[in-house]
Amino acid sequence: MGDVFKALADPTRRALLDELQDRDEQTLFELCARLATKHGLTPSRQAVGQHLDVLAAAGLVRRRREGRYTFHSYEPRPLREALERWRLDDPQEGSQ
């Protein structure tokens, strides 16, 4: 598992994951446009690419190359694994 929490710490990266969860298989160009129109964020394509690199290193984004395009998809497994590692239920709730 990559550094999921570090990847999620940045608001632009969280917005990217929101967009990929909303609509899978997007190109860098599409993601830049959606960040600008829906979130009012205008980072450069290079900056968005670097954010996607961090998300991919954490395992939260998958990439698929087709011709000259790279499509990005949200991968929830690392987040699920982190949540399972540190359960959210209160172990003392069952003993009351």
PDB file of N, CA and C in Angstrom:
ATOM      1  N   MET A   1       0.853  -1.173   0.000  1.00  0.00           N
ATOM      2  CA  MET A   1       0.000   0.000   0.000  1.00  0.00           C
ATOM      3  C   MET A   1       0.898   1.234   0.000  1.00  0.00           C
ATOM      4  N   GLY A   2       0.669   2.125  -0.952  1.00  0.00           N
ATOM      5  CA  GLY A   2       1.415   3.376  -0.997  1.00  0.00           C
ATOM      6  C   GLY A   2       0.959   4.298   0.119  1.00  0.00           C
ATOM      7  N   ASP A   3       1.412   5.513   0.107  1.00  0.00           N
ATOM      8  CA  ASP A   3       1.031   6.456   1.153  1.00  0.00           C
ATOM      9  C   ASP A   3      -0.313   7.081   0.820  1.00  0.00           C
ATOM     10  N   VAL A   4      -1.367   6.361   1.149  1.00  0.00           N
ATOM     11  CA  VAL A   4      -2.734   6.768   0.839  1.00  0.00           C
ATOM     12  C   VAL A   4      -3.075   8.081   1.527  1.00  0.00           C
ATOM     13  N   PHE A   5      -2.709   8.212   2.786  1.00  0.00           N
ATOM     14  CA  PHE A   5      -3.085   9.402   3.543  1.00  0.00           C
ATOM     15  C   PHE A   5      -2.361  10.643   3.032  1.00  0.00           C
ATOM     16  N   LYS A   6      -1.111  10.496   2.639  1.00  0.00           N
ATOM     17  CA  LYS A   6      -0.383  11.627   2.052  1.00  0.00           C
ATOM     18  C   LYS A   6      -1.052  12.029   0.739  1.00  0.00           C
ATOM     19  N   ALA A   7      -1.449  11.056  -0.046  1.00  0.00           N
ATOM     20  CA  ALA A   7      -2.106  11.355  -1.320  1.00  0.00           C
ATOM     21  C   ALA A   7      -3.427  12.075  -1.108  1.00  0.00           C
ATOM     22  N   LEU A   8      -4.149  11.714  -0.055  1.00  0.00           N
ATOM     23  CA  LEU A   8      -5.453  12.319   0.211  1.00  0.00           C
ATOM     24  C   LEU A   8      -5.355  13.675   0.909  1.00  0.00           C
ATOM     25  N   ALA A   9      -4.167  14.039   1.370  1.00  0.00           N
ATOM     26  CA  ALA A   9      -3.999  15.279   2.128  1.00  0.00           C
ATOM     27  C   ALA A   9      -4.193  16.533   1.280  1.00  0.00           C
ATOM     28  N   ASP A  10      -4.014  16.429  -0.019  1.00  0.00           N
ATOM     29  CA  ASP A  10      -4.081  17.599  -0.892  1.00  0.00           C
ATOM     30  C   ASP A  10      -5.494  17.773  -1.464  1.00  0.00           C
ATOM     31  N   PRO A  11      -6.064  18.969  -1.381  1.00  0.00           N
ATOM     32  CA  PRO A  11      -7.429  19.178  -1.876  1.00  0.00           C
ATOM     33  C   PRO A  11      -7.574  18.972  -3.388  1.00  0.00           C
ATOM     34  N   THR A  12      -6.547  19.279  -4.152  1.00  0.00           N
ATOM     35  CA  THR A  12      -6.625  19.054  -5.608  1.00  0.00           C
ATOM     36  C   THR A  12      -6.679  17.563  -5.905  1.00  0.00           C
ATOM     37  N   ARG A  13      -5.900  16.775  -5.181  1.00  0.00           N
ATOM     38  CA  ARG A  13      -5.936  15.328  -5.401  1.00  0.00           C
ATOM     39  C   ARG A  13      -7.282  14.743  -4.994  1.00  0.00           C
ATOM     40  N   ARG A  14      -7.870  15.270  -3.914  1.00  0.00           N
ATOM     41  CA  ARG A  14      -9.207  14.800  -3.528  1.00  0.00           C
ATOM     42  C   ARG A  14     -10.231  15.166  -4.595  1.00  0.00           C
ATOM     43  N   ALA A  15     -10.102  16.345  -5.183  1.00  0.00           N
ATOM     44  CA  ALA A  15     -11.013  16.747  -6.266  1.00  0.00           C
ATOM     45  C   ALA A  15     -10.835  15.836  -7.473  1.00  0.00           C
ATOM     46  N   LEU A  16      -9.596  15.457  -7.782  1.00  0.00           N
ATOM     47  CA  LEU A  16      -9.358  14.529  -8.892  1.00  0.00           C
ATOM     48  C   LEU A  16     -10.034  13.189  -8.638  1.00  0.00           C
ATOM     49  N   LEU A  17      -9.913  12.680  -7.419  1.00  0.00           N
ATOM     50  CA  LEU A  17     -10.573  11.411  -7.087  1.00  0.00           C
ATOM     51  C   LEU A  17     -12.093  11.550  -7.160  1.00  0.00           C
ATOM     52  N   ASP A  18     -12.626  12.703  -6.725  1.00  0.00           N
ATOM     53  CA  ASP A  18     -14.069  12.941  -6.846  1.00  0.00           C
ATOM     54  C   ASP A  18     -14.496  12.848  -8.303  1.00  0.00           C
ATOM     55  N   GLU A  19     -13.716  13.462  -9.176  1.00  0.00           N
ATOM     56  CA  GLU A  19     -14.059  13.457 -10.603  1.00  0.00           C
ATOM     57  C   GLU A  19     -13.938  12.057 -11.207  1.00  0.00           C
ATOM     58  N   LEU A  20     -12.933  11.313 -10.792  1.00  0.00           N
ATOM     59  CA  LEU A  20     -12.772   9.952 -11.324  1.00  0.00           C
ATOM     60  C   LEU A  20     -13.829   9.006 -10.774  1.00  0.00           C
ATOM     61  N   GLN A  21     -14.285   9.266  -9.560  1.00  0.00           N
ATOM     62  CA  GLN A  21     -15.359   8.442  -9.015  1.00  0.00           C
ATOM     63  C   GLN A  21     -16.672   8.767  -9.724  1.00  0.00           C
ATOM     64  N   ASP A  22     -16.844  10.042 -10.064  1.00  0.00           N
ATOM     65  CA  ASP A  22     -18.048  10.482 -10.763  1.00  0.00           C
ATOM     66  C   ASP A  22     -18.086   9.940 -12.194  1.00  0.00           C
ATOM     67  N   ARG A  23     -16.941   9.969 -12.859  1.00  0.00           N
ATOM     68  CA  ARG A  23     -16.854   9.493 -14.248  1.00  0.00           C
ATOM     69  C   ARG A  23     -15.484   8.873 -14.471  1.00  0.00           C
ATOM     70  N   ASP A  24     -15.457   7.574 -14.655  1.00  0.00           N
ATOM     71  CA  ASP A  24     -14.227   6.804 -14.807  1.00  0.00           C
ATOM     72  C   ASP A  24     -13.613   6.998 -16.194  1.00  0.00           C
ATOM     73  N   GLU A  25     -12.356   6.602 -16.321  1.00  0.00           N
ATOM     74  CA  GLU A  25     -11.668   6.579 -17.625  1.00  0.00           C
ATOM     75  C   GLU A  25     -11.594   7.969 -18.262  1.00  0.00           C
ATOM     76  N   GLN A  26     -10.940   8.900 -17.580  1.00  0.00           N
ATOM     77  CA  GLN A  26     -10.781  10.249 -18.116  1.00  0.00           C
ATOM     78  C   GLN A  26      -9.327  10.518 -18.478  1.00  0.00           C
ATOM     79  N   THR A  27      -9.138  11.347 -19.486  1.00  0.00           N
ATOM     80  CA  THR A  27      -7.801  11.762 -19.885  1.00  0.00           C
ATOM     81  C   THR A  27      -7.368  12.948 -19.038  1.00  0.00           C
ATOM     82  N   LEU A  28      -6.103  13.287 -19.127  1.00  0.00           N
ATOM     83  CA  LEU A  28      -5.568  14.445 -18.419  1.00  0.00           C
ATOM     84  C   LEU A  28      -6.310  15.711 -18.839  1.00  0.00           C
ATOM     85  N   PHE A  29      -6.554  15.870 -20.119  1.00  0.00           N
ATOM     86  CA  PHE A  29      -7.267  17.041 -20.629  1.00  0.00           C
ATOM     87  C   PHE A  29      -8.667  17.138 -20.021  1.00  0.00           C
ATOM     88  N   GLU A  30      -9.380  16.019 -19.981  1.00  0.00           N
ATOM     89  CA  GLU A  30     -10.731  16.012 -19.411  1.00  0.00           C
ATOM     90  C   GLU A  30     -10.703  16.372 -17.927  1.00  0.00           C
ATOM     91  N   LEU A  31      -9.740  15.818 -17.204  1.00  0.00           N
ATOM     92  CA  LEU A  31      -9.645  16.100 -15.775  1.00  0.00           C
ATOM     93  C   LEU A  31      -9.330  17.575 -15.516  1.00  0.00           C
ATOM     94  N   CYS A  32      -8.452  18.157 -16.314  1.00  0.00           N
ATOM     95  CA  CYS A  32      -8.138  19.582 -16.161  1.00  0.00           C
ATOM     96  C   CYS A  32      -9.386  20.432 -16.392  1.00  0.00           C
ATOM     97  N   ALA A  33     -10.151  20.083 -17.420  1.00  0.00           N
ATOM     98  CA  ALA A  33     -11.367  20.837 -17.726  1.00  0.00           C
ATOM     99  C   ALA A  33     -12.387  20.719 -16.600  1.00  0.00           C
ATOM    100  N   ARG A  34     -12.548  19.523 -16.052  1.00  0.00           N
ATOM    101  CA  ARG A  34     -13.522  19.321 -14.970  1.00  0.00           C
ATOM    102  C   ARG A  34     -13.085  20.022 -13.689  1.00  0.00           C
ATOM    103  N   LEU A  35     -11.780  20.043 -13.402  1.00  0.00           N
ATOM    104  CA  LEU A  35     -11.302  20.772 -12.231  1.00  0.00           C
ATOM    105  C   LEU A  35     -11.623  22.260 -12.348  1.00  0.00           C
ATOM    106  N   ALA A  36     -11.450  22.789 -13.553  1.00  0.00           N
ATOM    107  CA  ALA A  36     -11.705  24.214 -13.769  1.00  0.00           C
ATOM    108  C   ALA A  36     -13.192  24.542 -13.688  1.00  0.00           C
ATOM    109  N   THR A  37     -14.020  23.740 -14.355  1.00  0.00           N
ATOM    110  CA  THR A  37     -15.444  24.081 -14.419  1.00  0.00           C
ATOM    111  C   THR A  37     -16.204  23.738 -13.146  1.00  0.00           C
ATOM    112  N   LYS A  38     -15.905  22.618 -12.526  1.00  0.00           N
ATOM    113  CA  LYS A  38     -16.678  22.185 -11.363  1.00  0.00           C
ATOM    114  C   LYS A  38     -16.100  22.626 -10.026  1.00  0.00           C
ATOM    115  N   HIS A  39     -14.779  22.844  -9.993  1.00  0.00           N
ATOM    116  CA  HIS A  39     -14.136  23.139  -8.714  1.00  0.00           C
ATOM    117  C   HIS A  39     -13.452  24.507  -8.687  1.00  0.00           C
ATOM    118  N   GLY A  40     -13.415  25.187  -9.810  1.00  0.00           N
ATOM    119  CA  GLY A  40     -12.756  26.490  -9.870  1.00  0.00           C
ATOM    120  C   GLY A  40     -11.249  26.410  -9.693  1.00  0.00           C
ATOM    121  N   LEU A  41     -10.682  25.229  -9.947  1.00  0.00           N
ATOM    122  CA  LEU A  41      -9.237  25.030  -9.824  1.00  0.00           C
ATOM    123  C   LEU A  41      -8.607  25.100 -11.214  1.00  0.00           C
ATOM    124  N   THR A  42      -7.489  25.807 -11.334  1.00  0.00           N
ATOM    125  CA  THR A  42      -6.847  25.939 -12.640  1.00  0.00           C
ATOM    126  C   THR A  42      -5.354  25.620 -12.592  1.00  0.00           C
ATOM    127  N   PRO A  43      -4.996  24.457 -12.049  1.00  0.00           N
ATOM    128  CA  PRO A  43      -3.575  24.084 -12.092  1.00  0.00           C
ATOM    129  C   PRO A  43      -3.171  23.753 -13.530  1.00  0.00           C
ATOM    130  N   SER A  44      -1.882  23.847 -13.807  1.00  0.00           N
ATOM    131  CA  SER A  44      -1.387  23.502 -15.143  1.00  0.00           C
ATOM    132  C   SER A  44      -1.561  21.999 -15.387  1.00  0.00           C
ATOM    133  N   ARG A  45      -1.514  21.616 -16.651  1.00  0.00           N
ATOM    134  CA  ARG A  45      -1.593  20.182 -16.958  1.00  0.00           C
ATOM    135  C   ARG A  45      -0.446  19.431 -16.313  1.00  0.00           C
ATOM    136  N   GLN A  46       0.718  20.067 -16.269  1.00  0.00           N
ATOM    137  CA  GLN A  46       1.882  19.430 -15.632  1.00  0.00           C
ATOM    138  C   GLN A  46       1.606  19.195 -14.151  1.00  0.00           C
ATOM    139  N   ALA A  47       1.015  20.170 -13.469  1.00  0.00           N
ATOM    140  CA  ALA A  47       0.711  20.020 -12.050  1.00  0.00           C
ATOM    141  C   ALA A  47      -0.321  18.916 -11.832  1.00  0.00           C
ATOM    142  N   VAL A  48      -1.349  18.871 -12.679  1.00  0.00           N
ATOM    143  CA  VAL A  48      -2.360  17.812 -12.560  1.00  0.00           C
ATOM    144  C   VAL A  48      -1.708  16.455 -12.801  1.00  0.00           C
ATOM    145  N   GLY A  49      -0.810  16.385 -13.782  1.00  0.00           N
ATOM    146  CA  GLY A  49      -0.080  15.143 -14.049  1.00  0.00           C
ATOM    147  C   GLY A  49       0.725  14.699 -12.840  1.00  0.00           C
ATOM    148  N   GLN A  50       1.336  15.643 -12.144  1.00  0.00           N
ATOM    149  CA  GLN A  50       2.109  15.307 -10.945  1.00  0.00           C
ATOM    150  C   GLN A  50       1.191  14.823  -9.824  1.00  0.00           C
ATOM    151  N   HIS A  51       0.030  15.446  -9.683  1.00  0.00           N
ATOM    152  CA  HIS A  51      -0.943  14.980  -8.696  1.00  0.00           C
ATOM    153  C   HIS A  51      -1.396  13.554  -9.026  1.00  0.00           C
ATOM    154  N   LEU A  52      -1.631  13.295 -10.304  1.00  0.00           N
ATOM    155  CA  LEU A  52      -2.024  11.945 -10.716  1.00  0.00           C
ATOM    156  C   LEU A  52      -0.909  10.935 -10.442  1.00  0.00           C
ATOM    157  N   ASP A  53       0.347  11.359 -10.580  1.00  0.00           N
ATOM    158  CA  ASP A  53       1.484  10.483 -10.257  1.00  0.00           C
ATOM    159  C   ASP A  53       1.459  10.086  -8.783  1.00  0.00           C
ATOM    160  N   VAL A  54       1.179  11.049  -7.898  1.00  0.00           N
ATOM    161  CA  VAL A  54       1.118  10.769  -6.462  1.00  0.00           C
ATOM    162  C   VAL A  54      -0.029   9.798  -6.172  1.00  0.00           C
ATOM    163  N   LEU A  55      -1.184  10.050  -6.788  1.00  0.00           N
ATOM    164  CA  LEU A  55      -2.337   9.164  -6.593  1.00  0.00           C
ATOM    165  C   LEU A  55      -2.051   7.762  -7.119  1.00  0.00           C
ATOM    166  N   ALA A  56      -1.364   7.676  -8.249  1.00  0.00           N
ATOM    167  CA  ALA A  56      -1.019   6.373  -8.815  1.00  0.00           C
ATOM    168  C   ALA A  56      -0.007   5.646  -7.926  1.00  0.00           C
ATOM    169  N   ALA A  57       0.967   6.381  -7.389  1.00  0.00           N
ATOM    170  CA  ALA A  57       1.964   5.770  -6.501  1.00  0.00           C
ATOM    171  C   ALA A  57       1.300   5.216  -5.241  1.00  0.00           C
ATOM    172  N   ALA A  58       0.226   5.860  -4.797  1.00  0.00           N
ATOM    173  CA  ALA A  58      -0.515   5.383  -3.622  1.00  0.00           C
ATOM    174  C   ALA A  58      -1.484   4.270  -3.990  1.00  0.00           C
ATOM    175  N   GLY A  59      -1.597   3.983  -5.285  1.00  0.00           N
ATOM    176  CA  GLY A  59      -2.483   2.918  -5.742  1.00  0.00           C
ATOM    177  C   GLY A  59      -3.930   3.349  -5.914  1.00  0.00           C
ATOM    178  N   LEU A  60      -4.208   4.652  -5.776  1.00  0.00           N
ATOM    179  CA  LEU A  60      -5.581   5.149  -5.855  1.00  0.00           C
ATOM    180  C   LEU A  60      -6.044   5.442  -7.282  1.00  0.00           C
ATOM    181  N   VAL A  61      -5.107   5.471  -8.221  1.00  0.00           N
ATOM    182  CA  VAL A  61      -5.438   5.727  -9.629  1.00  0.00           C
ATOM    183  C   VAL A  61      -4.759   4.670 -10.490  1.00  0.00           C
ATOM    184  N   ARG A  62      -5.537   4.125 -11.428  1.00  0.00           N
ATOM    185  CA  ARG A  62      -5.008   3.208 -12.443  1.00  0.00           C
ATOM    186  C   ARG A  62      -4.914   3.970 -13.753  1.00  0.00           C
ATOM    187  N   ARG A  63      -3.926   3.602 -14.545  1.00  0.00           N
ATOM    188  CA  ARG A  63      -3.763   4.215 -15.871  1.00  0.00           C
ATOM    189  C   ARG A  63      -3.852   3.142 -16.933  1.00  0.00           C
ATOM    190  N   ARG A  64      -4.500   3.526 -18.033  1.00  0.00           N
ATOM    191  CA  ARG A  64      -4.592   2.623 -19.185  1.00  0.00           C
ATOM    192  C   ARG A  64      -4.275   3.439 -20.427  1.00  0.00           C
ATOM    193  N   ARG A  65      -3.272   2.962 -21.146  1.00  0.00           N
ATOM    194  CA  ARG A  65      -2.839   3.667 -22.352  1.00  0.00           C
ATOM    195  C   ARG A  65      -3.536   3.065 -23.559  1.00  0.00           C
ATOM    196  N   GLU A  66      -4.051   3.947 -24.412  1.00  0.00           N
ATOM    197  CA  GLU A  66      -4.681   3.526 -25.659  1.00  0.00           C
ATOM    198  C   GLU A  66      -4.257   4.516 -26.737  1.00  0.00           C
ATOM    199  N   GLY A  67      -3.364   4.062 -27.612  1.00  0.00           N
ATOM    200  CA  GLY A  67      -2.824   4.971 -28.628  1.00  0.00           C
ATOM    201  C   GLY A  67      -2.055   6.086 -27.955  1.00  0.00           C
ATOM    202  N   ARG A  68      -2.393   7.308 -28.288  1.00  0.00           N
ATOM    203  CA  ARG A  68      -1.691   8.445 -27.685  1.00  0.00           C
ATOM    204  C   ARG A  68      -2.378   8.971 -26.433  1.00  0.00           C
ATOM    205  N   TYR A  69      -3.440   8.336 -26.016  1.00  0.00           N
ATOM    206  CA  TYR A  69      -4.195   8.779 -24.839  1.00  0.00           C
ATOM    207  C   TYR A  69      -3.941   7.867 -23.643  1.00  0.00           C
ATOM    208  N   THR A  70      -3.940   8.474 -22.473  1.00  0.00           N
ATOM    209  CA  THR A  70      -3.869   7.727 -21.229  1.00  0.00           C
ATOM    210  C   THR A  70      -5.153   7.999 -20.461  1.00  0.00           C
ATOM    211  N   PHE A  71      -5.835   6.936 -20.087  1.00  0.00           N
ATOM    212  CA  PHE A  71      -7.089   7.051 -19.359  1.00  0.00           C
ATOM    213  C   PHE A  71      -6.841   6.728 -17.890  1.00  0.00           C
ATOM    214  N   HIS A  72      -7.437   7.526 -17.023  1.00  0.00           N
ATOM    215  CA  HIS A  72      -7.252   7.392 -15.582  1.00  0.00           C
ATOM    216  C   HIS A  72      -8.538   6.905 -14.944  1.00  0.00           C
ATOM    217  N   SER A  73      -8.398   6.018 -13.954  1.00  0.00           N
ATOM    218  CA  SER A  73      -9.544   5.453 -13.243  1.00  0.00           C
ATOM    219  C   SER A  73      -9.259   5.444 -11.749  1.00  0.00           C
ATOM    220  N   TYR A  74     -10.311   5.579 -10.990  1.00  0.00           N
ATOM    221  CA  TYR A  74     -10.235   5.522  -9.526  1.00  0.00           C
ATOM    222  C   TYR A  74     -10.131   4.068  -9.079  1.00  0.00           C
ATOM    223  N   GLU A  75      -9.215   3.788  -8.170  1.00  0.00           N
ATOM    224  CA  GLU A  75      -9.029   2.451  -7.605  1.00  0.00           C
ATOM    225  C   GLU A  75      -9.242   2.539  -6.099  1.00  0.00           C
ATOM    226  N   PRO A  76     -10.380   2.072  -5.574  1.00  0.00           N
ATOM    227  CA  PRO A  76     -10.682   2.232  -4.150  1.00  0.00           C
ATOM    228  C   PRO A  76      -9.983   1.246  -3.215  1.00  0.00           C
ATOM    229  N   ARG A  77      -9.381   0.203  -3.753  1.00  0.00           N
ATOM    230  CA  ARG A  77      -8.819  -0.859  -2.909  1.00  0.00           C
ATOM    231  C   ARG A  77      -7.846  -0.357  -1.829  1.00  0.00           C
ATOM    232  N   PRO A  78      -6.875   0.516  -2.132  1.00  0.00           N
ATOM    233  CA  PRO A  78      -5.952   0.955  -1.071  1.00  0.00           C
ATOM    234  C   PRO A  78      -6.663   1.698   0.062  1.00  0.00           C
ATOM    235  N   LEU A  79      -7.676   2.460  -0.260  1.00  0.00           N
ATOM    236  CA  LEU A  79      -8.424   3.163   0.773  1.00  0.00           C
ATOM    237  C   LEU A  79      -9.209   2.168   1.626  1.00  0.00           C
ATOM    238  N   ARG A  80      -9.806   1.191   0.983  1.00  0.00           N
ATOM    239  CA  ARG A  80     -10.538   0.141   1.709  1.00  0.00           C
ATOM    240  C   ARG A  80      -9.588  -0.612   2.644  1.00  0.00           C
ATOM    241  N   GLU A  81      -8.391  -0.927   2.159  1.00  0.00           N
ATOM    242  CA  GLU A  81      -7.403  -1.644   2.986  1.00  0.00           C
ATOM    243  C   GLU A  81      -6.978  -0.816   4.188  1.00  0.00           C
ATOM    244  N   ALA A  82      -6.818   0.494   3.985  1.00  0.00           N
ATOM    245  CA  ALA A  82      -6.441   1.369   5.102  1.00  0.00           C
ATOM    246  C   ALA A  82      -7.549   1.419   6.133  1.00  0.00           C
ATOM    247  N   LEU A  83      -8.792   1.495   5.680  1.00  0.00           N
ATOM    248  CA  LEU A  83      -9.920   1.539   6.611  1.00  0.00           C
ATOM    249  C   LEU A  83     -10.095   0.212   7.340  1.00  0.00           C
ATOM    250  N   GLU A  84      -9.795  -0.894   6.674  1.00  0.00           N
ATOM    251  CA  GLU A  84      -9.886  -2.195   7.336  1.00  0.00           C
ATOM    252  C   GLU A  84      -8.772  -2.366   8.358  1.00  0.00           C
ATOM    253  N   ARG A  85      -7.621  -1.785   8.072  1.00  0.00           N
ATOM    254  CA  ARG A  85      -6.494  -1.897   8.995  1.00  0.00           C
ATOM    255  C   ARG A  85      -6.812  -1.211  10.324  1.00  0.00           C
ATOM    256  N   TRP A  86      -7.435  -0.039  10.229  1.00  0.00           N
ATOM    257  CA  TRP A  86      -7.835   0.702  11.419  1.00  0.00           C
ATOM    258  C   TRP A  86      -9.359   0.805  11.390  1.00  0.00           C
ATOM    259  N   ARG A  87      -9.985  -0.216  11.947  1.00  0.00           N
ATOM    260  CA  ARG A  87     -11.437  -0.320  11.894  1.00  0.00           C
ATOM    261  C   ARG A  87     -12.108   0.941  12.421  1.00  0.00           C
ATOM    262  N   LEU A  88     -13.261   1.236  11.864  1.00  0.00           N
ATOM    263  CA  LEU A  88     -14.015   2.418  12.272  1.00  0.00           C
ATOM    264  C   LEU A  88     -15.031   2.114  13.367  1.00  0.00           C
ATOM    265  N   ASP A  89     -15.367   0.828  13.544  1.00  0.00           N
ATOM    266  CA  ASP A  89     -16.331   0.497  14.585  1.00  0.00           C
ATOM    267  C   ASP A  89     -15.663   0.599  15.953  1.00  0.00           C
ATOM    268  N   ASP A  90     -16.446   0.904  16.953  1.00  0.00           N
ATOM    269  CA  ASP A  90     -15.949   1.047  18.316  1.00  0.00           C
ATOM    270  C   ASP A  90     -16.052  -0.314  19.005  1.00  0.00           C
ATOM    271  N   PRO A  91     -14.913  -0.951  19.322  1.00  0.00           N
ATOM    272  CA  PRO A  91     -14.959  -2.276  19.932  1.00  0.00           C
ATOM    273  C   PRO A  91     -15.683  -2.297  21.276  1.00  0.00           C
ATOM    274  N   GLN A  92     -15.794  -1.167  21.950  1.00  0.00           N
ATOM    275  CA  GLN A  92     -16.466  -1.121  23.247  1.00  0.00           C
ATOM    276  C   GLN A  92     -17.984  -1.025  23.105  1.00  0.00           C
ATOM    277  N   GLU A  93     -18.488  -0.676  21.928  1.00  0.00           N
ATOM    278  CA  GLU A  93     -19.927  -0.571  21.716  1.00  0.00           C
ATOM    279  C   GLU A  93     -20.613  -1.912  21.939  1.00  0.00           C
ATOM    280  N   GLY A  94     -20.002  -3.007  21.523  1.00  0.00           N
ATOM    281  CA  GLY A  94     -20.595  -4.322  21.646  1.00  0.00           C
ATOM    282  C   GLY A  94     -20.632  -4.827  23.078  1.00  0.00           C
ATOM    283  N   SER A  95     -19.824  -4.269  23.967  1.00  0.00           N
ATOM    284  CA  SER A  95     -19.763  -4.773  25.345  1.00  0.00           C
ATOM    285  C   SER A  95     -20.728  -4.057  26.280  1.00  0.00           C
ATOM    286  N   GLN A  96     -21.477  -3.105  25.784  1.00  0.00           N
ATOM    287  CA  GLN A  96     -22.393  -2.364  26.666  1.00  0.00           C
ATOM    288  C   GLN A  96     -23.744  -3.002  26.734  1.00  0.00           C
TER     289      GLN A  96
END
